[in-house]
GROMACS .gro file of C-alpha atoms in nm:
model
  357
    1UNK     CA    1   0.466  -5.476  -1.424
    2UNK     CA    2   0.249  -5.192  -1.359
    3UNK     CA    3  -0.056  -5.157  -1.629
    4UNK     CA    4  -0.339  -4.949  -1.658
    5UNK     CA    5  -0.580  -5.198  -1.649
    6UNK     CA    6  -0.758  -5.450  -1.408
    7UNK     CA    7  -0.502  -5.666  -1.326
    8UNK     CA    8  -0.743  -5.988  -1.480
    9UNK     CA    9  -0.689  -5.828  -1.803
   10UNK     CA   10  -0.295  -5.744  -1.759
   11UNK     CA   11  -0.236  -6.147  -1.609
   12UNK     CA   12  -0.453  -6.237  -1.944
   13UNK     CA   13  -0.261  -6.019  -2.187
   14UNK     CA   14   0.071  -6.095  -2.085
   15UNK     CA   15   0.022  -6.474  -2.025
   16UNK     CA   16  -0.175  -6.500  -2.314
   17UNK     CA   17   0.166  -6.363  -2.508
   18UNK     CA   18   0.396  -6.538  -2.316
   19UNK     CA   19   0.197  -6.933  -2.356
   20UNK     CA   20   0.228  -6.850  -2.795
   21UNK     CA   21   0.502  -7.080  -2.934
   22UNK     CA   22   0.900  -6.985  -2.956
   23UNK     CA   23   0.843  -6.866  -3.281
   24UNK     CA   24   0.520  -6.677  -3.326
   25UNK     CA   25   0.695  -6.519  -3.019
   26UNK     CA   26   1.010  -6.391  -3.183
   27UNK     CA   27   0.834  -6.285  -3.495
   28UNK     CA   28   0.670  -6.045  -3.270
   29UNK     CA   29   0.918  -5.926  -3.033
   30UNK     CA   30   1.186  -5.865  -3.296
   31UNK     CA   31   1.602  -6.001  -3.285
   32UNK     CA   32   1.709  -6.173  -3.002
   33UNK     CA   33   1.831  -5.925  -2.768
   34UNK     CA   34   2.236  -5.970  -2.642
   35UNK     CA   35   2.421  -5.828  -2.352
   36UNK     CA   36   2.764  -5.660  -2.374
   37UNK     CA   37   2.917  -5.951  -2.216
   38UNK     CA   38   2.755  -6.184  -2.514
   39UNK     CA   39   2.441  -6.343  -2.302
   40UNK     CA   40   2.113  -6.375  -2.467
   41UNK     CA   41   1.813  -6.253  -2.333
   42UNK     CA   42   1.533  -6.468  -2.256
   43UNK     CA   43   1.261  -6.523  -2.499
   44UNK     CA   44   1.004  -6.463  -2.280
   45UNK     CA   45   1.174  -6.231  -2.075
   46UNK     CA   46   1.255  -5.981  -2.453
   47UNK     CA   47   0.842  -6.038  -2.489
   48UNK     CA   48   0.770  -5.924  -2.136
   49UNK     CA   49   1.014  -5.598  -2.201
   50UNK     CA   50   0.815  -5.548  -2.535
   51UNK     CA   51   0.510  -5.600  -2.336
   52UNK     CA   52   0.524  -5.299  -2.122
   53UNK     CA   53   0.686  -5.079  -2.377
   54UNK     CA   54   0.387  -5.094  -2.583
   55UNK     CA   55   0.144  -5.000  -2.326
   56UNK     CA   56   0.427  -4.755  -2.218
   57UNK     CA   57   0.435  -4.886  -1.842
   58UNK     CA   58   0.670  -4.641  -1.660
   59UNK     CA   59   0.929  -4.732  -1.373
   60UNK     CA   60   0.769  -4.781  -1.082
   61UNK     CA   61   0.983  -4.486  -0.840
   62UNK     CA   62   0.899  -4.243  -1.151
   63UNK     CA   63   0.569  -4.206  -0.917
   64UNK     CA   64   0.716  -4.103  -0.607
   65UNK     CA   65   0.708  -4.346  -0.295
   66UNK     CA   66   0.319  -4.433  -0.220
   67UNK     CA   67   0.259  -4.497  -0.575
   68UNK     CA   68   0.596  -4.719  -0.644
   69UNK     CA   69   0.468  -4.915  -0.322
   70UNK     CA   70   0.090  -4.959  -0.423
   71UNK     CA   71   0.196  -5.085  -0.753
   72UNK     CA   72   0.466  -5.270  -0.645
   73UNK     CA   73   0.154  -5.488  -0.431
   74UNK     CA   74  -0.098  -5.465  -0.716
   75UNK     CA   75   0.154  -5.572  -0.947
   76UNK     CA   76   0.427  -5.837  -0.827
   77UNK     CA   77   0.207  -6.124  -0.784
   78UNK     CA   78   0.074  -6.079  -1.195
   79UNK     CA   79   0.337  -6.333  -1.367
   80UNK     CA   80   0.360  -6.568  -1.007
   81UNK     CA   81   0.257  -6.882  -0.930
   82UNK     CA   82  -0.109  -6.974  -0.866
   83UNK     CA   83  -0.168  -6.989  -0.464
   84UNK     CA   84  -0.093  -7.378  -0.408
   85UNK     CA   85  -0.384  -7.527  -0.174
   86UNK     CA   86  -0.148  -7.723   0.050
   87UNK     CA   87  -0.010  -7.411   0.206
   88UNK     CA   88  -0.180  -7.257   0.506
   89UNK     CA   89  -0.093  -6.910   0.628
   90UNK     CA   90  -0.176  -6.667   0.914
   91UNK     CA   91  -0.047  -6.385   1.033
   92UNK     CA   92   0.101  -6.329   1.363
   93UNK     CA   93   0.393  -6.041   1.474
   94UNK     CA   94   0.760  -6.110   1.567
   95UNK     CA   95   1.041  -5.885   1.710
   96UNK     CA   96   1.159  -5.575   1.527
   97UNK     CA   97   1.415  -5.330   1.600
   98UNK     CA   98   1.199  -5.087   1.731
   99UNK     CA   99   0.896  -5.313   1.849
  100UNK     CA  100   0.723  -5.532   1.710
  101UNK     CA  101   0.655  -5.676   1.339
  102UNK     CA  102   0.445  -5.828   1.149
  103UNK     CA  103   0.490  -6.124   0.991
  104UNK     CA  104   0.335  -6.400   0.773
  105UNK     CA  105   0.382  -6.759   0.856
  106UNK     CA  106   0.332  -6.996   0.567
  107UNK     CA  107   0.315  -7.379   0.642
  108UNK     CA  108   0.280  -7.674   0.408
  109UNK     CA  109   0.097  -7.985   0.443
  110UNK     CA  110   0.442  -8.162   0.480
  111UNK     CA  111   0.578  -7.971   0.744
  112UNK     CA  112   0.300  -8.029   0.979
  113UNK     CA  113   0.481  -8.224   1.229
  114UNK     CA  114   0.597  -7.962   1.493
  115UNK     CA  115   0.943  -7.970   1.389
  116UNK     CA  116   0.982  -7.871   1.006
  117UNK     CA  117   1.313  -7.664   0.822
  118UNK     CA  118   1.219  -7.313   0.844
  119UNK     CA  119   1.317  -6.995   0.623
  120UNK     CA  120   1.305  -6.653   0.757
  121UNK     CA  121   1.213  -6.434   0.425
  122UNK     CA  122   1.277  -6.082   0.369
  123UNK     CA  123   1.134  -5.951   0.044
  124UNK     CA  124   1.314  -5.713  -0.182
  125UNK     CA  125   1.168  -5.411  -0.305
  126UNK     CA  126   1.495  -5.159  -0.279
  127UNK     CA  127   1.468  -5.154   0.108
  128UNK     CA  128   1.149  -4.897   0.057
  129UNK     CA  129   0.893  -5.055  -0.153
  130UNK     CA  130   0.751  -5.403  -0.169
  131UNK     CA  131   0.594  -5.613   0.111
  132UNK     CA  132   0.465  -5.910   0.270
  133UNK     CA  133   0.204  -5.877  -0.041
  134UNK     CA  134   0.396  -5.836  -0.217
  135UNK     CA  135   0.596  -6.135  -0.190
  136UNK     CA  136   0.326  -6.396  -0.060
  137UNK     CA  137   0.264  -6.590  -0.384
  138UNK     CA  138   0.665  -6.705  -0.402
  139UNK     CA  139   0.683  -6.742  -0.072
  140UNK     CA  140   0.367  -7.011  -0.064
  141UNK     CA  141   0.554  -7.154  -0.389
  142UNK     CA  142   0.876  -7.196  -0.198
  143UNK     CA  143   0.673  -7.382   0.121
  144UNK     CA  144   0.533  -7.623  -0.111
  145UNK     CA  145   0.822  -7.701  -0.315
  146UNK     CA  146   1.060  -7.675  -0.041
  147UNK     CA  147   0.870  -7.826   0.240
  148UNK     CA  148   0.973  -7.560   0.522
  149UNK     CA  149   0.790  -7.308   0.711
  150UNK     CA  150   0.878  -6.956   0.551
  151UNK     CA  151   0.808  -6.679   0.824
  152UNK     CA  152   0.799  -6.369   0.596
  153UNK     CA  153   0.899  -6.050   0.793
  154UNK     CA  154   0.752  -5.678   0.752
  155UNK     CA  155   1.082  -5.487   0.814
  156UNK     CA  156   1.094  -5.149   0.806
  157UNK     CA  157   1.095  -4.934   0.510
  158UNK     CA  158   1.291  -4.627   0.398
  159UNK     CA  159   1.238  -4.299   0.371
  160UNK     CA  160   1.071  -4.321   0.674
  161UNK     CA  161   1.263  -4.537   0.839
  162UNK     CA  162   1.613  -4.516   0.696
  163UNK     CA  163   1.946  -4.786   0.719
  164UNK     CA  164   1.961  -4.909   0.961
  165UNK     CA  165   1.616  -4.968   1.067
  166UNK     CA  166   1.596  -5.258   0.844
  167UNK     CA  167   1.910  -5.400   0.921
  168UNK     CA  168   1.778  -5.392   1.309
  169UNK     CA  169   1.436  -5.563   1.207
  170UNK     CA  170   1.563  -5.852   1.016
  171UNK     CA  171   1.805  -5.920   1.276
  172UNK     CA  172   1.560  -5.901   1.555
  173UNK     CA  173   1.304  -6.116   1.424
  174UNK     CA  174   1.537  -6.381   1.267
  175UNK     CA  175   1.651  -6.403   1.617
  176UNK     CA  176   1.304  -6.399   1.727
  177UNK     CA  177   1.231  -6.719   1.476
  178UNK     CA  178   1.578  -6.884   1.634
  179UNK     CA  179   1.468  -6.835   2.020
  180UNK     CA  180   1.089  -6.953   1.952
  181UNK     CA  181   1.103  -7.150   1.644
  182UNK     CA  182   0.915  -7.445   1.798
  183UNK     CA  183   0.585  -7.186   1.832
  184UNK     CA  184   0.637  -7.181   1.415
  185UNK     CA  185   0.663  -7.553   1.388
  186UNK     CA  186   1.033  -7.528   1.299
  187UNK     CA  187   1.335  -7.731   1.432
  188UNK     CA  188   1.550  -7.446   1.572
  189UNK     CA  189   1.890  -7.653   1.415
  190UNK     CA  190   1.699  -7.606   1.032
  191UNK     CA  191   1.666  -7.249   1.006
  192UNK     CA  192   1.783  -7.053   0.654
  193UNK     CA  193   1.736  -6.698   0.616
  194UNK     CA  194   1.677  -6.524   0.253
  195UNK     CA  195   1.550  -6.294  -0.003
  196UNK     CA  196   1.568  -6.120  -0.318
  197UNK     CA  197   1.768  -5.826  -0.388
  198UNK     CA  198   1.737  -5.593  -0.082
  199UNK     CA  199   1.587  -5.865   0.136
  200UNK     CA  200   1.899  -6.098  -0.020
  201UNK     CA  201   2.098  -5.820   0.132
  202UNK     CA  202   1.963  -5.815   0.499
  203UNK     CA  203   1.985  -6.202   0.480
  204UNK     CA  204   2.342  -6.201   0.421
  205UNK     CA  205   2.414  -5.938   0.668
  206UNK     CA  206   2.206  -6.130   0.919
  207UNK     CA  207   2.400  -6.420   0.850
  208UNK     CA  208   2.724  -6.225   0.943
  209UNK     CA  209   2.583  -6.097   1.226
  210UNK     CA  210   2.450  -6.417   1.384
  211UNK     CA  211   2.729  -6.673   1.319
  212UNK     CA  212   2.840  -6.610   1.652
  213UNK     CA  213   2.504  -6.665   1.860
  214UNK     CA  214   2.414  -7.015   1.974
  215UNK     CA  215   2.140  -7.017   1.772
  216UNK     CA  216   2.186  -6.929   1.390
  217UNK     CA  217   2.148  -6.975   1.063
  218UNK     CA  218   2.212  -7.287   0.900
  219UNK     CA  219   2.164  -7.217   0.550
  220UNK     CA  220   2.186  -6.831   0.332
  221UNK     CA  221   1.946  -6.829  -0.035
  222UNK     CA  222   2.059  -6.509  -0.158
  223UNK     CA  223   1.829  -6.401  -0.488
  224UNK     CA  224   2.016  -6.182  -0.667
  225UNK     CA  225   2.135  -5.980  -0.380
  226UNK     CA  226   2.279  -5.565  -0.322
  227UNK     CA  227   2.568  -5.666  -0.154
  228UNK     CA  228   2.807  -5.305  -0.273
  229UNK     CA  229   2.624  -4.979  -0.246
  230UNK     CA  230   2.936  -4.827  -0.405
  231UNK     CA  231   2.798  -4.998  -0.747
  232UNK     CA  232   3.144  -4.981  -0.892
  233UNK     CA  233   3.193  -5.317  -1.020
  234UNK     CA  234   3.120  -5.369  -1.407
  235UNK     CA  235   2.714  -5.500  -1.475
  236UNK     CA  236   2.646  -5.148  -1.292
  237UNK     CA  237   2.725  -5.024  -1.627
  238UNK     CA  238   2.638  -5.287  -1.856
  239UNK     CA  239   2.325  -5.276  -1.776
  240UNK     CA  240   2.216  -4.901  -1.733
  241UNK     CA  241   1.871  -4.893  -1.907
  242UNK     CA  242   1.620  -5.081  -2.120
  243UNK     CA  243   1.584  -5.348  -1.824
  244UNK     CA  244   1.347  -5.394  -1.494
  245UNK     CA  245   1.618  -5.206  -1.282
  246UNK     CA  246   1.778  -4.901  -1.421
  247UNK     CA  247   2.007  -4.641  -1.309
  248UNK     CA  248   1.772  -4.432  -1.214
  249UNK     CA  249   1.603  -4.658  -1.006
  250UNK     CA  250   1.879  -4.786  -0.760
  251UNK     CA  251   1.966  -4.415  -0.748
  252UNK     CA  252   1.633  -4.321  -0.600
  253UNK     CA  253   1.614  -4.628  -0.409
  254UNK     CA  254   1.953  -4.546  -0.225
  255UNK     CA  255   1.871  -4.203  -0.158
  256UNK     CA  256   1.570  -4.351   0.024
  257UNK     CA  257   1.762  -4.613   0.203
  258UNK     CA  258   2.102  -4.438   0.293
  259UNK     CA  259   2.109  -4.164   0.518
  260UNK     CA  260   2.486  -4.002   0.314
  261UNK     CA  261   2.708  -4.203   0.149
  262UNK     CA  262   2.939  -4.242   0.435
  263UNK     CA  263   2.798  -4.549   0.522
  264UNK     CA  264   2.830  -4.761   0.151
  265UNK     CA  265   3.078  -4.942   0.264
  266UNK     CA  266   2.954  -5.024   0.595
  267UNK     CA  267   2.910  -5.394   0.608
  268UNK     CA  268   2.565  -5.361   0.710
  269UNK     CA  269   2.448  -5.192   0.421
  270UNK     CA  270   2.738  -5.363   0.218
  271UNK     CA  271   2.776  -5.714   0.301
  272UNK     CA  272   3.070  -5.749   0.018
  273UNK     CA  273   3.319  -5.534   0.224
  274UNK     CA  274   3.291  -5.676   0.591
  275UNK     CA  275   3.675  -5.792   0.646
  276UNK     CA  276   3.597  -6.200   0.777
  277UNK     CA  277   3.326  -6.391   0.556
  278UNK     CA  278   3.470  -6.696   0.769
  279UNK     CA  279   3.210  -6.941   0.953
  280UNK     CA  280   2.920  -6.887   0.754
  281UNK     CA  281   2.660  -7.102   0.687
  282UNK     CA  282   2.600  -7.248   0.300
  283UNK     CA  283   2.509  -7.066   0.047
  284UNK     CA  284   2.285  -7.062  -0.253
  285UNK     CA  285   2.322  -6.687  -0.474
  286UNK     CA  286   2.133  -6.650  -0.769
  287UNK     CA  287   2.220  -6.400  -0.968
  288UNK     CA  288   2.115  -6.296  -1.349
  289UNK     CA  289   2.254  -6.240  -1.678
  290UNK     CA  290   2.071  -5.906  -1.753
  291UNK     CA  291   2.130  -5.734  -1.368
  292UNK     CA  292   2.327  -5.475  -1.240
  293UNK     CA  293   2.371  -5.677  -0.951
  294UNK     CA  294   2.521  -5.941  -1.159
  295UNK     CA  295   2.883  -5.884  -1.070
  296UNK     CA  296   2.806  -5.812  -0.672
  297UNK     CA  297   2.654  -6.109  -0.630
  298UNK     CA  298   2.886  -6.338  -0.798
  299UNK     CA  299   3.176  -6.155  -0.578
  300UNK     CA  300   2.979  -6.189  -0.282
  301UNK     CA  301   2.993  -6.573  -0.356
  302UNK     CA  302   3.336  -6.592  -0.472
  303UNK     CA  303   3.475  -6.391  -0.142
  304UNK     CA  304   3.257  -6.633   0.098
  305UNK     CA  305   3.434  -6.948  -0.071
  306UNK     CA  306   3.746  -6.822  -0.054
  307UNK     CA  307   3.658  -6.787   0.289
  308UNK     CA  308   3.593  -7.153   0.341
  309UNK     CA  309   3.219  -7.134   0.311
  310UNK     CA  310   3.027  -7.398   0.096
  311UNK     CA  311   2.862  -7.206  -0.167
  312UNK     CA  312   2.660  -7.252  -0.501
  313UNK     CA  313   2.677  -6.941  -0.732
  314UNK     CA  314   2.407  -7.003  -0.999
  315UNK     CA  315   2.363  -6.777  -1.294
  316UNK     CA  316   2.048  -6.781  -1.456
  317UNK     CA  317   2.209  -6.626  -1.772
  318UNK     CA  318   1.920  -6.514  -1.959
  319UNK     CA  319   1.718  -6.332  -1.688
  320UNK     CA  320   1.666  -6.005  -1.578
  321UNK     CA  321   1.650  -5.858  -1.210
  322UNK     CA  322   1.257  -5.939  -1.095
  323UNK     CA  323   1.262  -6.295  -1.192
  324UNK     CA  324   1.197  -6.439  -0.870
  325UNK     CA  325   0.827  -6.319  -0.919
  326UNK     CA  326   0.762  -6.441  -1.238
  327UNK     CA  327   0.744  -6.783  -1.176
  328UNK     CA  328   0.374  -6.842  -1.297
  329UNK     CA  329   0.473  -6.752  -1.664
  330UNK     CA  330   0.818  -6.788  -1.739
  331UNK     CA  331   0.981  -7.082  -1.768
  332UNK     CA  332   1.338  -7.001  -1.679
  333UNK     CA  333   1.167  -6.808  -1.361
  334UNK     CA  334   0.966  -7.109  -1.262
  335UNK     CA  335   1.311  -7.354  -1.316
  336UNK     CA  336   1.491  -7.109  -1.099
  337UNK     CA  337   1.256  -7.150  -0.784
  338UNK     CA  338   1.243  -7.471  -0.850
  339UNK     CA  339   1.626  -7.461  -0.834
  340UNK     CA  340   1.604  -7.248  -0.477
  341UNK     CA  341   1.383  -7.473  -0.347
  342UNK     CA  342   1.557  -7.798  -0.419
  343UNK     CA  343   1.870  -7.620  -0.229
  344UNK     CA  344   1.696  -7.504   0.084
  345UNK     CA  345   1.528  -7.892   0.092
  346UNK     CA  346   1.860  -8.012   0.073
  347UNK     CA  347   2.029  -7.750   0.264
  348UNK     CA  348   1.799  -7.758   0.539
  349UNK     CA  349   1.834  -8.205   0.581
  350UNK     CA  350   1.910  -8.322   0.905
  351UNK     CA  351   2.236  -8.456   0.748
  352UNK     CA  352   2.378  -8.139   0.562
  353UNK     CA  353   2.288  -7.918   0.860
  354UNK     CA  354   2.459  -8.169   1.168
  355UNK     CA  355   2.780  -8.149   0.853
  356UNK     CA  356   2.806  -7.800   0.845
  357UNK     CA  357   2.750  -7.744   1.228
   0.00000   0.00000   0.00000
């Protein structure tokens, strides 16, 4: 969300909606709201929408590039969980593609020891908005609830740094992470990588790229992830307008991102078309009910088990592209990291990891 107002009065207002009861809420907000393909939208989620249609909030890419990323920053962390005090963080860099990155290293009381699970984290954000900012709030909720050391990674953005600059940074510093994870406190055998929609993207293609090296991943959480820049498959369609990600908006974000559209179906920038999903690690994808990249996602999961690779595909059937963020007010959000982190505890275990080697 994106208001006019200081953000202490936009987390007020729209928690202060979103706390009333069930029904004092739907009074307000109107029907329920139902997709083509006969899901329901969230309560909260329908009250959110209603939210920022009555103070008229606009997309943010409707403001050109600067503004889409300063809001993005001011405006992510608004419906996210409360900063949880046994989380420690610092900054530090790691390898990029072109030099060096920055990066923020987030560390929980329980993972103290010198040799925790780790999670390299690439934010989304369209591959040209969005940041270590950002994302810092769900990424210190996903260190306490998960117990690993999340290394969050300041790729490279588009326009000024087209595909596949990011592509080059995530793999870089996720083999950065691998080669010196005991400098983070991480056991280099416990290592996931993931992310939400374009940082769900580099983490699968990272995961491609890296099965071969010695050291790799040993676990993929992909949050609703782009993995078919063709957009061809159905919920590109179903869900056009009305929602958090339009039409309009993955347009402009993939003229940013892409240099031509040549390269769509390049397994880089689409991880759904590269011809051997064999030998990956496990998988958790998350997709939504209410998200154009619905049907990607859930193909994305279906091709890697039909590969042989041990996947969870988990639809959250009532939310809406974003919900990763919204943790600190919505319920379903706050169940569904809750969800992510259960999987990358379990996941990331001694046990499943020496299983899956």
């Amino acid at each position: 969300m994106a208001f006019r107002f200081p953000v202490r009065v936009e987390r007020a207002v729209a928690r202060g909606l979103l706390s009333l009861p069930p029904a004092v809420l739907r009074r307000i907000v109107g029907p329920p709201v139902r997709s083509p393909d006969g899901l329901t939208l969230d309560l909260q989620l329908q009250a959110l929408v209603w939210l920022m249609g009555r103070f008229h909030v606009g997309a943010l890419h409707e403001g050109g590039v600067d503004f889409a990323r300063r809001a993005m920053d001011r405006s992510a962390p608004t419906l996210d969980f409360l900063p949880p005090p046994d989380v420690a963080a610092y900054d530090r860099t790691v390898a990029g593609g072109a030099g060096p990155r920055g990066a923020r290293v987030y560390t929980p009381e329980s993972a103290r020891d010198g040799a925790a699970p780790g999670l390299v984290f690439f934010h989304g954000g369209g591959w040209t908005i969005g940041s270590i900012a950002s994302h810092d709030r769900v990424c210190r909720a996903l260190a306490s609830k998960a117990g690993v050391v999340v290394v969050s990674v300041d790729y490279r953005l588009a326009p000024e740094h087209p595909f596949p600059a990011a592509v080059e940074d995530a793999l870089a510093a996720t083999r950065a992470v691998l080669g010196d994870a005991r400098a983070f406190g991480i056991d280099p055998d416990r290592v996931a990588v993931g992310g939400d929609s374009a940082g769900g993207n580099l983490s699968a293609v990272v995961a491609q790229w890296l099965r071969g090296d010695a050291r790799r991943p040993a676990f993929q959480l992909l949050v609703y992830p782009g993995t078919d820049m063709t957009r061809s498959l159905p919920s590109h369609q179903l869900f056009r307008e009305g929602l958090f990600l339009s039409r309009s908006a993955t347009d402009w974000y993939l003229a940013q991102y892409l240099p031509d559209r040549s390269v769509e179906r390049d397994p880089r920038a689409s991880p759904l078309f590269a011809a051997d999903l064999s030998r990956l690690p496990p998988a958790l994808v998350m997709t939504a009910g209410f998200d154009p990249l619905k049907d990607e996602g859930r193909a994305y999961a279906e091709k890697m088990r039909a590969a042989g690779v041990a996947v969870e595909h988990v639809c959250s059937d009532g939310s809406m592209h974003g919900f990763l963020n919204l943790g600190g007010a919505i319920r379903e959000s706050a169940r569904m990291v809750d969800l992510a982190a259960s999987r990358l505890r379990a996941g990331l275990a001694p046990r499943a990891v020496a299983s899956a080697a």
